[in-house]
Amino acid sequence: MEVRKIALGAGESYELRLTGRGARGYVWTWQVTGDADAVSVSDVSGPAPPAEVLPGAPLERAYVVRGRCPGGRARIRFAQIRPPYPQEAPYDEFVLEVEVTGAAQGAHGGHGT
């Protein structure tokens, strides 16, 4: 499991790209802990993959994390799971620790696993 720490200004965004196994039925989910109101998370990946994607092919997903409340600290745990099997351990996990500072300094981009 990778853990990444970032600082965002209020109103600033960070793009995170995670490679998944969507062609095998896995989806990325996320849970925000800490100051949950300090950030927002959006899936900006676009439409579903085309039907010609081969089974087992890796699929990239994109998420935008936006700082909302200065002084807040949040921990976002992304977990790659298969919804029909909630008892299974996640296939992969990624944790993003976010500190929200004052005004935005400009947009940042990033890549995950």
Short mmCIF file of N, CA and C in Angstrom, two decimals:
data_model
loop_
_atom_site.label_atom_id
_atom_site.label_comp_id
_atom_site.label_asym_id
_atom_site.label_seq_id
_atom_site.Cartn_x
_atom_site.Cartn_y
_atom_site.Cartn_z
N MET A 1 0.85 -1.18 0.00
CA MET A 1 0.00 0.00 0.00
C MET A 1 0.89 1.24 0.00
N GLU A 2 0.65 2.10 -0.95
CA GLU A 2 1.40 3.35 -1.03
C GLU A 2 0.68 4.43 -0.23
N VAL A 3 1.45 5.27 0.46
CA VAL A 3 0.91 6.42 1.19
C VAL A 3 1.61 7.66 0.66
N ARG A 4 0.83 8.65 0.27
CA ARG A 4 1.38 9.90 -0.23
C ARG A 4 0.80 11.05 0.57
N LYS A 5 1.65 12.02 0.92
CA LYS A 5 1.21 13.20 1.66
C LYS A 5 1.30 14.41 0.74
N ILE A 6 0.23 15.21 0.74
CA ILE A 6 0.23 16.43 -0.07
C ILE A 6 -0.38 17.57 0.74
N ALA A 7 -0.09 18.80 0.30
CA ALA A 7 -0.71 19.99 0.87
C ALA A 7 -1.43 20.71 -0.27
N LEU A 8 -2.67 21.09 -0.02
CA LEU A 8 -3.47 21.82 -1.00
C LEU A 8 -3.97 23.11 -0.37
N GLY A 9 -4.01 24.17 -1.16
CA GLY A 9 -4.66 25.38 -0.72
C GLY A 9 -6.16 25.21 -0.86
N ALA A 10 -6.92 26.01 -0.13
CA ALA A 10 -8.38 25.97 -0.26
C ALA A 10 -8.73 26.33 -1.71
N GLY A 11 -9.51 25.49 -2.35
CA GLY A 11 -9.88 25.70 -3.75
C GLY A 11 -8.92 25.06 -4.74
N GLU A 12 -7.79 24.59 -4.27
CA GLU A 12 -6.79 23.96 -5.14
C GLU A 12 -7.14 22.49 -5.36
N SER A 13 -6.76 21.97 -6.53
CA SER A 13 -7.08 20.57 -6.82
C SER A 13 -5.81 19.77 -7.12
N TYR A 14 -5.93 18.47 -6.98
CA TYR A 14 -4.85 17.52 -7.20
C TYR A 14 -5.45 16.34 -7.96
N GLU A 15 -4.85 15.98 -9.09
CA GLU A 15 -5.35 14.85 -9.86
C GLU A 15 -4.54 13.61 -9.53
N LEU A 16 -5.25 12.54 -9.23
CA LEU A 16 -4.64 11.26 -8.89
C LEU A 16 -5.11 10.24 -9.91
N ARG A 17 -4.16 9.52 -10.50
CA ARG A 17 -4.49 8.46 -11.47
C ARG A 17 -4.10 7.12 -10.86
N LEU A 18 -5.07 6.22 -10.85
CA LEU A 18 -4.85 4.89 -10.29
C LEU A 18 -5.14 3.84 -11.36
N THR A 19 -4.23 2.91 -11.52
CA THR A 19 -4.43 1.83 -12.47
C THR A 19 -5.20 0.72 -11.76
N GLY A 20 -6.25 0.28 -12.42
CA GLY A 20 -7.10 -0.73 -11.82
C GLY A 20 -7.25 -1.96 -12.68
N ARG A 21 -8.09 -2.84 -12.22
CA ARG A 21 -8.37 -4.09 -12.90
C ARG A 21 -9.87 -4.14 -13.20
N GLY A 22 -10.40 -3.07 -13.75
CA GLY A 22 -11.82 -2.97 -14.04
C GLY A 22 -12.31 -4.06 -14.97
N ALA A 23 -11.46 -4.52 -15.86
CA ALA A 23 -11.87 -5.57 -16.79
C ALA A 23 -12.06 -6.91 -16.06
N ARG A 24 -11.63 -6.98 -14.82
CA ARG A 24 -11.84 -8.20 -14.01
C ARG A 24 -12.88 -7.98 -12.92
N GLY A 25 -13.60 -6.88 -12.99
CA GLY A 25 -14.68 -6.63 -12.03
C GLY A 25 -14.29 -5.84 -10.80
N TYR A 26 -13.05 -5.35 -10.73
CA TYR A 26 -12.62 -4.55 -9.59
C TYR A 26 -12.95 -3.07 -9.83
N VAL A 27 -13.31 -2.38 -8.77
CA VAL A 27 -13.57 -0.94 -8.83
C VAL A 27 -12.80 -0.27 -7.69
N TRP A 28 -12.44 0.99 -7.90
CA TRP A 28 -11.81 1.77 -6.84
C TRP A 28 -12.92 2.45 -6.03
N THR A 29 -12.86 2.33 -4.73
CA THR A 29 -13.75 3.06 -3.84
C THR A 29 -12.88 3.93 -2.95
N TRP A 30 -13.47 4.90 -2.26
CA TRP A 30 -12.68 5.72 -1.35
C TRP A 30 -13.49 6.07 -0.12
N GLN A 31 -12.75 6.31 0.95
CA GLN A 31 -13.34 6.72 2.22
C GLN A 31 -12.48 7.83 2.79
N VAL A 32 -13.13 8.91 3.22
CA VAL A 32 -12.42 10.05 3.79
C VAL A 32 -12.59 10.02 5.30
N THR A 33 -11.46 10.09 6.02
CA THR A 33 -11.49 10.18 7.48
C THR A 33 -10.74 11.43 7.91
N GLY A 34 -10.78 11.72 9.20
CA GLY A 34 -10.18 12.96 9.69
C GLY A 34 -11.20 14.08 9.50
N ASP A 35 -10.74 15.21 8.99
CA ASP A 35 -11.64 16.33 8.69
C ASP A 35 -12.28 16.09 7.33
N ALA A 36 -13.33 15.30 7.30
CA ALA A 36 -13.95 14.89 6.03
C ALA A 36 -14.43 16.08 5.21
N ASP A 37 -14.79 17.18 5.85
CA ASP A 37 -15.25 18.37 5.11
C ASP A 37 -14.10 19.18 4.52
N ALA A 38 -12.87 18.83 4.85
CA ALA A 38 -11.71 19.59 4.38
C ALA A 38 -11.42 19.36 2.90
N VAL A 39 -11.91 18.23 2.35
CA VAL A 39 -11.63 17.88 0.96
C VAL A 39 -12.88 17.34 0.28
N SER A 40 -12.85 17.35 -1.04
CA SER A 40 -13.87 16.65 -1.81
C SER A 40 -13.14 15.76 -2.81
N VAL A 41 -13.75 14.64 -3.17
CA VAL A 41 -13.17 13.69 -4.11
C VAL A 41 -14.17 13.46 -5.22
N SER A 42 -13.70 13.51 -6.48
CA SER A 42 -14.56 13.27 -7.64
C SER A 42 -13.87 12.31 -8.60
N ASP A 43 -14.65 11.39 -9.14
CA ASP A 43 -14.16 10.49 -10.19
C ASP A 43 -14.34 11.22 -11.51
N VAL A 44 -13.25 11.51 -12.20
CA VAL A 44 -13.30 12.26 -13.47
C VAL A 44 -12.81 11.39 -14.63
N SER A 45 -12.97 10.08 -14.50
CA SER A 45 -12.41 9.14 -15.47
C SER A 45 -13.09 9.15 -16.82
N GLY A 46 -14.29 9.63 -16.91
CA GLY A 46 -14.98 9.60 -18.20
C GLY A 46 -15.83 8.36 -18.35
N PRO A 47 -16.26 8.08 -19.58
CA PRO A 47 -17.17 6.97 -19.82
C PRO A 47 -16.53 5.61 -19.54
N ALA A 48 -17.38 4.61 -19.46
CA ALA A 48 -16.92 3.23 -19.23
C ALA A 48 -16.01 2.80 -20.38
N PRO A 49 -15.12 1.84 -20.13
CA PRO A 49 -14.20 1.39 -21.17
C PRO A 49 -14.97 0.73 -22.32
N PRO A 50 -14.41 0.78 -23.52
CA PRO A 50 -15.07 0.14 -24.66
C PRO A 50 -15.17 -1.37 -24.49
N ALA A 51 -16.13 -1.96 -25.16
CA ALA A 51 -16.38 -3.40 -25.03
C ALA A 51 -15.21 -4.24 -25.51
N GLU A 52 -14.37 -3.68 -26.37
CA GLU A 52 -13.26 -4.48 -26.91
C GLU A 52 -12.06 -4.58 -25.97
N VAL A 53 -12.15 -4.02 -24.76
CA VAL A 53 -11.06 -4.17 -23.78
C VAL A 53 -10.97 -5.64 -23.40
N LEU A 54 -9.77 -6.18 -23.48
CA LEU A 54 -9.56 -7.59 -23.17
C LEU A 54 -9.74 -7.87 -21.68
N PRO A 55 -10.31 -9.02 -21.34
CA PRO A 55 -10.45 -9.38 -19.93
C PRO A 55 -9.09 -9.34 -19.22
N GLY A 56 -9.06 -8.74 -18.06
CA GLY A 56 -7.83 -8.66 -17.29
C GLY A 56 -6.96 -7.47 -17.63
N ALA A 57 -7.34 -6.69 -18.65
CA ALA A 57 -6.53 -5.53 -19.05
C ALA A 57 -6.57 -4.47 -17.95
N PRO A 58 -5.44 -3.80 -17.69
CA PRO A 58 -5.45 -2.72 -16.70
C PRO A 58 -6.20 -1.51 -17.25
N LEU A 59 -6.94 -0.85 -16.37
CA LEU A 59 -7.70 0.34 -16.74
C LEU A 59 -7.34 1.47 -15.79
N GLU A 60 -7.04 2.64 -16.34
CA GLU A 60 -6.68 3.78 -15.50
C GLU A 60 -7.92 4.58 -15.13
N ARG A 61 -8.00 4.97 -13.87
CA ARG A 61 -9.07 5.82 -13.37
C ARG A 61 -8.44 7.13 -12.88
N ALA A 62 -9.18 8.22 -13.01
CA ALA A 62 -8.67 9.53 -12.57
C ALA A 62 -9.62 10.12 -11.53
N TYR A 63 -9.03 10.68 -10.49
CA TYR A 63 -9.79 11.29 -9.40
C TYR A 63 -9.22 12.68 -9.13
N VAL A 64 -10.10 13.62 -8.81
CA VAL A 64 -9.66 14.96 -8.44
C VAL A 64 -10.01 15.17 -6.97
N VAL A 65 -8.98 15.53 -6.20
CA VAL A 65 -9.14 15.87 -4.80
C VAL A 65 -9.01 17.38 -4.70
N ARG A 66 -9.99 18.02 -4.07
CA ARG A 66 -9.99 19.49 -3.97
C ARG A 66 -9.98 19.88 -2.49
N GLY A 67 -9.07 20.82 -2.17
CA GLY A 67 -9.03 21.37 -0.81
C GLY A 67 -10.21 22.30 -0.60
N ARG A 68 -10.87 22.19 0.55
CA ARG A 68 -12.05 23.01 0.82
C ARG A 68 -11.90 23.92 2.03
N CYS A 69 -11.47 23.39 3.16
CA CYS A 69 -11.44 24.16 4.41
C CYS A 69 -10.01 24.32 4.92
N PRO A 70 -9.48 25.55 4.91
CA PRO A 70 -8.12 25.76 5.41
C PRO A 70 -7.97 25.25 6.84
N GLY A 71 -6.82 24.65 7.11
CA GLY A 71 -6.54 24.14 8.44
C GLY A 71 -6.99 22.71 8.64
N GLY A 72 -7.67 22.15 7.65
CA GLY A 72 -8.17 20.78 7.78
C GLY A 72 -7.13 19.76 7.37
N ARG A 73 -7.28 18.57 7.91
CA ARG A 73 -6.43 17.42 7.56
C ARG A 73 -7.34 16.22 7.33
N ALA A 74 -7.18 15.60 6.17
CA ALA A 74 -8.00 14.44 5.84
C ALA A 74 -7.13 13.31 5.33
N ARG A 75 -7.63 12.11 5.50
CA ARG A 75 -6.95 10.91 5.00
C ARG A 75 -7.94 10.22 4.08
N ILE A 76 -7.53 10.01 2.83
CA ILE A 76 -8.40 9.37 1.85
C ILE A 76 -7.82 7.99 1.55
N ARG A 77 -8.59 6.96 1.83
CA ARG A 77 -8.16 5.58 1.58
C ARG A 77 -8.90 5.06 0.35
N PHE A 78 -8.15 4.85 -0.72
CA PHE A 78 -8.70 4.25 -1.93
C PHE A 78 -8.46 2.75 -1.82
N ALA A 79 -9.49 1.95 -2.12
CA ALA A 79 -9.38 0.50 -2.06
C ALA A 79 -9.97 -0.08 -3.34
N GLN A 80 -9.26 -1.02 -3.93
CA GLN A 80 -9.71 -1.68 -5.15
C GLN A 80 -10.39 -3.00 -4.75
N ILE A 81 -11.70 -3.03 -4.95
CA ILE A 81 -12.49 -4.18 -4.50
C ILE A 81 -13.37 -4.72 -5.62
N ARG A 82 -13.92 -5.90 -5.39
CA ARG A 82 -14.94 -6.45 -6.28
C ARG A 82 -16.26 -6.39 -5.52
N PRO A 83 -17.19 -5.50 -5.92
CA PRO A 83 -18.43 -5.31 -5.17
C PRO A 83 -19.22 -6.58 -4.87
N PRO A 84 -19.25 -7.60 -5.76
CA PRO A 84 -20.01 -8.79 -5.41
C PRO A 84 -19.40 -9.60 -4.26
N TYR A 85 -18.15 -9.29 -3.90
CA TYR A 85 -17.45 -10.06 -2.86
C TYR A 85 -16.91 -9.13 -1.77
N PRO A 86 -17.80 -8.51 -0.99
CA PRO A 86 -17.34 -7.53 0.01
C PRO A 86 -16.49 -8.12 1.11
N GLN A 87 -16.54 -9.43 1.32
CA GLN A 87 -15.74 -10.06 2.37
C GLN A 87 -14.27 -10.22 1.96
N GLU A 88 -13.96 -10.13 0.66
CA GLU A 88 -12.58 -10.25 0.20
C GLU A 88 -11.76 -9.04 0.59
N ALA A 89 -10.49 -9.27 0.87
CA ALA A 89 -9.58 -8.15 1.12
C ALA A 89 -9.39 -7.37 -0.17
N PRO A 90 -9.14 -6.05 -0.10
CA PRO A 90 -8.91 -5.27 -1.31
C PRO A 90 -7.73 -5.83 -2.11
N TYR A 91 -7.84 -5.75 -3.43
CA TYR A 91 -6.75 -6.18 -4.31
C TYR A 91 -5.57 -5.22 -4.17
N ASP A 92 -5.87 -3.92 -4.02
CA ASP A 92 -4.83 -2.91 -3.89
C ASP A 92 -5.40 -1.77 -3.06
N GLU A 93 -4.52 -0.99 -2.42
CA GLU A 93 -4.93 0.17 -1.64
C GLU A 93 -3.95 1.31 -1.87
N PHE A 94 -4.45 2.53 -1.73
CA PHE A 94 -3.63 3.72 -1.86
C PHE A 94 -4.18 4.74 -0.87
N VAL A 95 -3.30 5.36 -0.09
CA VAL A 95 -3.73 6.34 0.91
C VAL A 95 -3.14 7.70 0.55
N LEU A 96 -4.00 8.71 0.55
CA LEU A 96 -3.59 10.08 0.30
C LEU A 96 -3.89 10.89 1.56
N GLU A 97 -2.84 11.41 2.19
CA GLU A 97 -3.01 12.27 3.36
C GLU A 97 -2.91 13.72 2.89
N VAL A 98 -3.96 14.49 3.19
CA VAL A 98 -4.08 15.85 2.66
C VAL A 98 -4.15 16.86 3.79
N GLU A 99 -3.29 17.86 3.70
CA GLU A 99 -3.37 19.01 4.60
C GLU A 99 -3.84 20.18 3.76
N VAL A 100 -4.89 20.85 4.22
CA VAL A 100 -5.43 22.00 3.48
C VAL A 100 -4.91 23.27 4.13
N THR A 101 -4.18 24.05 3.32
CA THR A 101 -3.59 25.30 3.81
C THR A 101 -4.50 26.46 3.41
N GLY A 102 -4.00 27.68 3.49
CA GLY A 102 -4.77 28.87 3.13
C GLY A 102 -5.19 28.91 1.69
N ALA A 103 -4.96 30.01 1.01
CA ALA A 103 -5.39 30.20 -0.38
C ALA A 103 -4.65 29.28 -1.34
N ALA A 104 -5.27 29.01 -2.46
CA ALA A 104 -4.69 28.14 -3.48
C ALA A 104 -3.42 28.76 -4.04
N GLN A 105 -2.43 27.91 -4.30
CA GLN A 105 -1.16 28.34 -4.88
C GLN A 105 -1.11 28.04 -6.36
N GLY A 106 -2.04 27.26 -6.89
CA GLY A 106 -2.02 26.79 -8.27
C GLY A 106 -2.31 25.31 -8.27
N ALA A 107 -2.67 24.78 -9.42
CA ALA A 107 -3.07 23.37 -9.51
C ALA A 107 -1.86 22.46 -9.52
N HIS A 108 -2.03 21.29 -8.95
CA HIS A 108 -1.00 20.25 -8.93
C HIS A 108 -1.56 19.02 -9.61
N GLY A 109 -0.73 18.25 -10.27
CA GLY A 109 -1.14 16.98 -10.85
C GLY A 109 -0.29 15.89 -10.28
N GLY A 110 -0.81 14.67 -10.31
CA GLY A 110 -0.03 13.58 -9.76
C GLY A 110 -0.50 12.26 -10.30
N HIS A 111 0.28 11.26 -10.07
CA HIS A 111 -0.05 9.92 -10.54
C HIS A 111 0.10 8.95 -9.41
N GLY A 112 -0.81 8.00 -9.36
CA GLY A 112 -0.78 6.99 -8.30
C GLY A 112 -0.14 5.72 -8.81
N THR A 113 -0.63 4.64 -8.29
CA THR A 113 -0.06 3.33 -8.61
C THR A 113 -0.49 2.85 -9.95
#
